[in-house]
Amino acid sequence: MTTLRNAILAGAATFITVAAAQAADLPGKAKPVQYVKICSLYGDGFYYIPGTDTCLKIGGFLRTEVDYNAGGSFTTFLNGANAQFFRGGDQVITRVRAAMSFDAREQTEYGTLRSYVLAGWQYSSNDDPTLSLSGTSVPSGGGAAVAGGAPNANGNLYLLRAFIQFGGWTFGKTASFFDFFNTARYSYQTNILYNDYGGVGVNSVAYTQELGNGFSTSVALEDSSFFTHAVKDLNQAFAGGATAGSTVGFGNFFPILAAGGPTNSAWNNAGNLVPDIVGNLRVDQGWGAAQVMAGLHDNRARYYQATANGLTAGVAHPDDKLGWAVAAGLEINLPWARGDSAVIQTQYCQGWSERCYDNSGSRQSDSAFGLVNGGRIGLAWVDDAYMANTAATGATGLQLPTIWNVYGAIQHYWVPNLRTSLYGGYVNYQANSSAVDILVCAPSGFGPGCADWAAWQIGSRTVWNPVKNLDVGLELQYTELSRSAFSGGATTFTPAGAAANTFTIASTNVVSAIARVQRNFYP
């Protein structure tokens, strides 16, 4: 019995030992899963990043569109080959654009720390079918925009916003603090007859002070290099050699090339040194919003391009001269339907033309209109300054043009998922240059102010939301150059692939349209 009992006890001990060893190999109890929690501090769509106090919202959109007599994102054809409406140009452009946004916020002892990115990709008619196609930029000597190189490489990439906000400060790519009119609320267009950087963005350093009761004020330094217009020396030769085909002498100063038609001038801008300075005073309340804004722009020329008046070409240069702009806007929430609103804005610019007229995404581009309508062509160039150094003019220094506009819109919701807007405006440009009058207008047989021009526009957009976050929109727009520069003259040039044509210079117009479907991903 004793022997049997010892054997049983030994076997039990062995079993317990083996079981304990096996138990040691088993995984321990899993830690509880940390589920993503809703963050209600900043509105709908925010969630806490697990393990942090940072709230994140992920959003974005996908859109596809067809544009008629307009480029991608409804950029009306006003100059370039497509605005000549010969058989070699495109009249229909398609574009697909996709973007994602990341909005990360957290509370600190200095207030909210926020970082925001909205970026993506786009693919348009004539893009490379497989690779990212470089964008276009104006060569340093002026002339037509060419593909490739800074500042617009990788044209299929899309970066609209990338900024940090902290303690009232904003650093990065934002809408301009000069902006007020919200184009996207009323129109699909890439604005031209007025300035609104909301659809492109600009690099900024800004400080905003909340004043209470909906009032705020902001001061910003903004990168002036992206969209600066030309400083034009009227003694400077144009890229590609002498102009040809013009039956009036203005072609020597405002280029009508023998092949291709109107193009950008040679420009004489010095390198970027002083940022644009912008300030605003704004109020946002239940009735709507209002803003007044102003800014300064440093006009800098490289060197005089001619030797005269004791000054040597390539050595002497005119003094810098400040351009400036002022603007005001008012937007009212209309009482008769939820979402209805009306807005009006006016801008006045001297020597800072971009703040009143946004003709191109290319740096130093100044061709505004080269619009053909039958046997007529409308011409316009928009510059930041003019200069010359001749016996007739003297050394002029920088002479600053003026440009002003007024633009307004109204939107009505017929039912909660169907809305229509109506918009329109006017822009007026005056060269205000004795050098232009003496060297361009008089020899060409025109009176003073021959390079002045004016244009107006009207359009309407209707958007239907068959389901939430899906927009189906159609927009029709009419743009007219009501006063052409050098009106009454004539010019001859050879469009690509066509015979030489002679055109009367006069007022012209274009009708454009867009159909767009957009799915918004954000909550």
mmCIF file of N, CA and C in Angstrom, residues 357-433:
data_model
loop_
_atom_site.group_PDB
_atom_site.id
_atom_site.type_symbol
_atom_site.label_atom_id
_atom_site.label_comp_id
_atom_site.label_asym_id
_atom_site.label_seq_id
_atom_site.Cartn_x
_atom_site.Cartn_y
_atom_site.Cartn_z
ATOM 1 N N TYR A 357 -6.988 91.559 -60.751
ATOM 2 C CA TYR A 357 -7.233 90.786 -61.966
ATOM 3 C C TYR A 357 -6.302 89.589 -61.973
ATOM 4 N N ASP A 358 -6.858 88.400 -61.991
ATOM 5 C CA ASP A 358 -6.062 87.181 -61.881
ATOM 6 C C ASP A 358 -6.064 86.462 -63.228
ATOM 7 N N ASN A 359 -5.113 86.828 -64.102
ATOM 8 C CA ASN A 359 -5.182 86.331 -65.471
ATOM 9 C C ASN A 359 -4.472 85.010 -65.701
ATOM 10 N N SER A 360 -3.636 84.553 -64.753
ATOM 11 C CA SER A 360 -2.865 83.348 -65.066
ATOM 12 C C SER A 360 -2.181 82.830 -63.821
ATOM 13 N N GLY A 361 -1.946 81.516 -63.812
ATOM 14 C CA GLY A 361 -1.146 80.922 -62.759
ATOM 15 C C GLY A 361 0.340 80.975 -63.051
ATOM 16 N N SER A 362 0.736 81.620 -64.136
ATOM 17 C CA SER A 362 2.146 81.691 -64.511
ATOM 18 C C SER A 362 2.764 82.984 -64.009
ATOM 19 N N ARG A 363 3.960 82.874 -63.466
ATOM 20 C CA ARG A 363 4.634 84.047 -62.942
ATOM 21 C C ARG A 363 5.006 85.017 -64.065
ATOM 22 N N GLN A 364 4.796 86.298 -63.822
ATOM 23 C CA GLN A 364 5.099 87.373 -64.756
ATOM 24 C C GLN A 364 4.301 87.309 -66.060
ATOM 25 N N SER A 365 3.226 86.577 -66.083
ATOM 26 C CA SER A 365 2.370 86.566 -67.269
ATOM 27 C C SER A 365 1.563 87.854 -67.325
ATOM 28 N N ASP A 366 1.494 88.497 -68.489
ATOM 29 C CA ASP A 366 0.718 89.736 -68.582
ATOM 30 C C ASP A 366 -0.307 89.723 -69.703
ATOM 31 N N SER A 367 -0.406 88.648 -70.463
ATOM 32 C CA SER A 367 -1.416 88.564 -71.512
ATOM 33 C C SER A 367 -2.777 88.292 -70.878
ATOM 34 N N ALA A 368 -3.704 89.237 -71.037
ATOM 35 C CA ALA A 368 -5.024 89.102 -70.427
ATOM 36 C C ALA A 368 -6.079 88.683 -71.443
ATOM 37 N N PHE A 369 -6.096 89.312 -72.615
ATOM 38 C CA PHE A 369 -7.041 88.952 -73.671
ATOM 39 C C PHE A 369 -6.304 88.829 -74.997
ATOM 40 N N GLY A 370 -6.589 87.767 -75.721
ATOM 41 C CA GLY A 370 -6.221 87.599 -77.111
ATOM 42 C C GLY A 370 -7.362 86.813 -77.738
ATOM 43 N N LEU A 371 -8.580 87.351 -77.604
ATOM 44 C CA LEU A 371 -9.827 86.629 -77.854
ATOM 45 C C LEU A 371 -10.351 86.922 -79.250
ATOM 46 N N VAL A 372 -10.471 85.871 -80.065
ATOM 47 C CA VAL A 372 -10.940 85.992 -81.441
ATOM 48 C C VAL A 372 -12.438 85.723 -81.504
ATOM 49 N N ASN A 373 -13.138 86.565 -82.234
ATOM 50 C CA ASN A 373 -14.569 86.375 -82.476
ATOM 51 C C ASN A 373 -14.826 86.746 -83.927
ATOM 52 N N GLY A 374 -14.844 85.730 -84.789
ATOM 53 C CA GLY A 374 -14.967 85.978 -86.218
ATOM 54 C C GLY A 374 -13.738 86.686 -86.740
ATOM 55 N N GLY A 375 -13.920 87.802 -87.444
ATOM 56 C CA GLY A 375 -12.794 88.564 -87.978
ATOM 57 C C GLY A 375 -12.254 89.597 -87.009
ATOM 58 N N ARG A 376 -12.692 89.555 -85.752
ATOM 59 C CA ARG A 376 -12.236 90.525 -84.756
ATOM 60 C C ARG A 376 -11.377 89.839 -83.702
ATOM 61 N N ILE A 377 -10.494 90.609 -83.104
ATOM 62 C CA ILE A 377 -9.721 90.122 -81.974
ATOM 63 C C ILE A 377 -9.693 91.208 -80.904
ATOM 64 N N GLY A 378 -9.903 90.804 -79.674
ATOM 65 C CA GLY A 378 -9.800 91.716 -78.540
ATOM 66 C C GLY A 378 -8.472 91.519 -77.845
ATOM 67 N N LEU A 379 -7.777 92.609 -77.541
ATOM 68 C CA LEU A 379 -6.434 92.544 -76.976
ATOM 69 C C LEU A 379 -6.372 93.280 -75.633
ATOM 70 N N ALA A 380 -5.629 92.716 -74.704
ATOM 71 C CA ALA A 380 -5.403 93.375 -73.422
ATOM 72 C C ALA A 380 -4.181 92.768 -72.758
ATOM 73 N N TRP A 381 -3.379 93.629 -72.161
ATOM 74 C CA TRP A 381 -2.250 93.196 -71.338
ATOM 75 C C TRP A 381 -2.385 93.872 -69.981
ATOM 76 N N VAL A 382 -1.956 93.176 -68.928
ATOM 77 C CA VAL A 382 -2.084 93.708 -67.574
ATOM 78 C C VAL A 382 -0.716 93.617 -66.899
ATOM 79 N N ASP A 383 -0.141 94.785 -66.583
ATOM 80 C CA ASP A 383 1.212 94.854 -66.027
ATOM 81 C C ASP A 383 1.196 95.560 -64.676
ATOM 82 N N ASP A 384 2.315 95.412 -63.940
ATOM 83 C CA ASP A 384 2.451 96.084 -62.648
ATOM 84 C C ASP A 384 3.152 97.428 -62.757
ATOM 85 N N ALA A 385 3.992 97.610 -63.803
ATOM 86 C CA ALA A 385 4.710 98.882 -63.947
ATOM 87 C C ALA A 385 5.276 98.981 -65.362
ATOM 88 N N TYR A 386 5.476 100.214 -65.811
ATOM 89 C CA TYR A 386 6.103 100.503 -67.100
ATOM 90 C C TYR A 386 7.324 101.393 -66.859
ATOM 91 N N MET A 387 8.315 101.270 -67.764
ATOM 92 C CA MET A 387 9.514 102.095 -67.670
ATOM 93 C C MET A 387 10.141 102.229 -69.041
ATOM 94 N N ALA A 388 10.971 103.246 -69.211
ATOM 95 C CA ALA A 388 11.704 103.446 -70.460
ATOM 96 C C ALA A 388 12.859 104.403 -70.182
ATOM 97 N N ASN A 389 13.831 104.397 -71.094
ATOM 98 C CA ASN A 389 14.969 105.303 -70.998
ATOM 99 C C ASN A 389 15.334 105.730 -72.414
ATOM 100 N N THR A 390 14.676 106.790 -72.895
ATOM 101 C CA THR A 390 14.909 107.291 -74.244
ATOM 102 C C THR A 390 15.008 108.811 -74.202
ATOM 103 N N ALA A 391 15.469 109.373 -75.311
ATOM 104 C CA ALA A 391 15.544 110.832 -75.395
ATOM 105 C C ALA A 391 14.156 111.444 -75.315
ATOM 106 N N ALA A 392 13.166 110.771 -75.886
ATOM 107 C CA ALA A 392 11.804 111.317 -75.909
ATOM 108 C C ALA A 392 11.130 111.260 -74.545
ATOM 109 N N THR A 393 11.417 110.219 -73.777
ATOM 110 C CA THR A 393 10.717 110.033 -72.500
ATOM 111 C C THR A 393 11.539 110.446 -71.297
ATOM 112 N N GLY A 394 12.865 110.512 -71.461
ATOM 113 C CA GLY A 394 13.736 110.600 -70.298
ATOM 114 C C GLY A 394 13.787 109.242 -69.610
ATOM 115 N N ALA A 395 14.507 109.170 -68.501
ATOM 116 C CA ALA A 395 14.515 107.957 -67.684
ATOM 117 C C ALA A 395 13.285 108.014 -66.784
ATOM 118 N N THR A 396 12.283 107.266 -67.105
ATOM 119 C CA THR A 396 10.959 107.477 -66.511
ATOM 120 C C THR A 396 10.843 107.003 -65.067
ATOM 121 N N GLY A 397 11.699 106.098 -64.625
ATOM 122 C CA GLY A 397 11.389 105.418 -63.380
ATOM 123 C C GLY A 397 10.215 104.477 -63.608
ATOM 124 N N LEU A 398 9.636 103.961 -62.538
ATOM 125 C CA LEU A 398 8.511 103.038 -62.659
ATOM 126 C C LEU A 398 7.196 103.821 -62.675
ATOM 127 N N GLN A 399 6.397 103.603 -63.696
ATOM 128 C CA GLN A 399 5.090 104.230 -63.824
ATOM 129 C C GLN A 399 4.021 103.172 -63.576
ATOM 130 N N LEU A 400 3.106 103.452 -62.663
ATOM 131 C CA LEU A 400 2.197 102.424 -62.171
ATOM 132 C C LEU A 400 0.803 102.551 -62.784
ATOM 133 N N PRO A 401 0.291 101.475 -63.359
ATOM 134 C CA PRO A 401 -1.076 101.485 -63.879
ATOM 135 C C PRO A 401 -2.097 101.374 -62.746
ATOM 136 N N THR A 402 -3.349 101.660 -63.056
ATOM 137 C CA THR A 402 -4.441 101.456 -62.111
ATOM 138 C C THR A 402 -5.438 100.474 -62.699
ATOM 139 N N ILE A 403 -6.084 99.722 -61.810
ATOM 140 C CA ILE A 403 -7.109 98.774 -62.227
ATOM 141 C C ILE A 403 -8.120 98.664 -61.089
ATOM 142 N N TRP A 404 -9.397 98.618 -61.449
ATOM 143 C CA TRP A 404 -10.428 98.478 -60.424
ATOM 144 C C TRP A 404 -11.540 97.569 -60.935
ATOM 145 N N ASN A 405 -12.280 97.023 -60.003
ATOM 146 C CA ASN A 405 -13.373 96.145 -60.385
ATOM 147 C C ASN A 405 -14.506 96.244 -59.385
ATOM 148 N N VAL A 406 -15.646 95.733 -59.774
ATOM 149 C CA VAL A 406 -16.762 95.502 -58.866
ATOM 150 C C VAL A 406 -17.388 94.170 -59.275
ATOM 151 N N TYR A 407 -17.696 93.342 -58.278
ATOM 152 C CA TYR A 407 -18.214 92.010 -58.573
ATOM 153 C C TYR A 407 -19.252 91.637 -57.509
ATOM 154 N N GLY A 408 -20.350 91.021 -57.931
ATOM 155 C CA GLY A 408 -21.398 90.658 -56.996
ATOM 156 C C GLY A 408 -22.087 89.364 -57.380
ATOM 157 N N ALA A 409 -22.831 88.799 -56.441
ATOM 158 C CA ALA A 409 -23.529 87.546 -56.686
ATOM 159 C C ALA A 409 -24.700 87.409 -55.718
ATOM 160 N N ILE A 410 -25.676 86.584 -56.109
ATOM 161 C CA ILE A 410 -26.800 86.248 -55.248
ATOM 162 C C ILE A 410 -27.113 84.769 -55.447
ATOM 163 N N GLN A 411 -27.502 84.095 -54.366
ATOM 164 C CA GLN A 411 -27.823 82.662 -54.438
ATOM 165 C C GLN A 411 -29.154 82.396 -53.742
ATOM 166 N N HIS A 412 -29.978 81.548 -54.371
ATOM 167 C CA HIS A 412 -31.294 81.214 -53.823
ATOM 168 C C HIS A 412 -31.489 79.701 -53.812
ATOM 169 N N TYR A 413 -31.981 79.182 -52.690
ATOM 170 C CA TYR A 413 -32.354 77.777 -52.565
ATOM 171 C C TYR A 413 -33.839 77.634 -52.908
ATOM 172 N N TRP A 414 -34.127 76.982 -54.036
ATOM 173 C CA TRP A 414 -35.514 76.737 -54.419
ATOM 174 C C TRP A 414 -36.170 75.754 -53.451
ATOM 175 N N VAL A 415 -35.455 74.707 -53.153
ATOM 176 C CA VAL A 415 -35.781 73.722 -52.129
ATOM 177 C C VAL A 415 -34.451 73.378 -51.464
ATOM 178 N N PRO A 416 -34.453 72.663 -50.326
ATOM 179 C CA PRO A 416 -33.181 72.432 -49.632
ATOM 180 C C PRO A 416 -32.092 71.778 -50.463
ATOM 181 N N ASN A 417 -32.459 71.026 -51.518
ATOM 182 C CA ASN A 417 -31.423 70.341 -52.294
ATOM 183 C C ASN A 417 -31.257 70.892 -53.710
ATOM 184 N N LEU A 418 -31.744 72.117 -53.952
ATOM 185 C CA LEU A 418 -31.609 72.716 -55.280
ATOM 186 C C LEU A 418 -31.402 74.218 -55.116
ATOM 187 N N ARG A 419 -30.277 74.722 -55.660
ATOM 188 C CA ARG A 419 -29.970 76.142 -55.522
ATOM 189 C C ARG A 419 -29.441 76.704 -56.839
ATOM 190 N N THR A 420 -29.649 77.996 -57.026
ATOM 191 C CA THR A 420 -29.187 78.705 -58.223
ATOM 192 C C THR A 420 -28.535 80.015 -57.808
ATOM 193 N N SER A 421 -27.429 80.341 -58.457
ATOM 194 C CA SER A 421 -26.769 81.624 -58.228
ATOM 195 C C SER A 421 -26.717 82.427 -59.518
ATOM 196 N N LEU A 422 -26.655 83.734 -59.373
ATOM 197 C CA LEU A 422 -26.467 84.664 -60.479
ATOM 198 C C LEU A 422 -25.360 85.612 -60.067
ATOM 199 N N TYR A 423 -24.357 85.821 -60.945
ATOM 200 C CA TYR A 423 -23.218 86.649 -60.581
ATOM 201 C C TYR A 423 -22.761 87.471 -61.786
ATOM 202 N N GLY A 424 -21.968 88.491 -61.509
ATOM 203 C CA GLY A 424 -21.419 89.294 -62.584
ATOM 204 C C GLY A 424 -20.553 90.414 -62.060
ATOM 205 N N GLY A 425 -19.784 91.024 -62.974
ATOM 206 C CA GLY A 425 -18.911 92.107 -62.560
ATOM 207 C C GLY A 425 -18.248 92.803 -63.726
ATOM 208 N N TYR A 426 -17.422 93.796 -63.394
ATOM 209 C CA TYR A 426 -16.786 94.674 -64.376
ATOM 210 C C TYR A 426 -15.371 94.983 -63.901
ATOM 211 N N VAL A 427 -14.425 95.079 -64.843
ATOM 212 C CA VAL A 427 -13.047 95.449 -64.526
ATOM 213 C C VAL A 427 -12.566 96.495 -65.532
ATOM 214 N N ASN A 428 -11.745 97.437 -65.053
ATOM 215 C CA ASN A 428 -11.252 98.521 -65.895
ATOM 216 C C ASN A 428 -9.767 98.713 -65.629
ATOM 217 N N TYR A 429 -8.961 98.721 -66.704
ATOM 218 C CA TYR A 429 -7.504 98.846 -66.593
ATOM 219 C C TYR A 429 -7.043 100.082 -67.351
ATOM 220 N N GLN A 430 -6.166 100.894 -66.704
ATOM 221 C CA GLN A 430 -5.587 102.083 -67.333
ATOM 222 C C GLN A 430 -4.080 102.064 -67.114
ATOM 223 N N ALA A 431 -3.318 102.172 -68.213
ATOM 224 C CA ALA A 431 -1.861 102.087 -68.133
ATOM 225 C C ALA A 431 -1.251 103.270 -67.378
ATOM 226 N N ASN A 432 -1.817 104.461 -67.524
ATOM 227 C CA ASN A 432 -1.331 105.649 -66.811
ATOM 228 C C ASN A 432 0.168 105.863 -67.013
ATOM 229 N N SER A 433 0.639 105.707 -68.240
ATOM 230 C CA SER A 433 2.075 105.750 -68.495
ATOM 231 C C SER A 433 2.389 106.709 -69.636
#
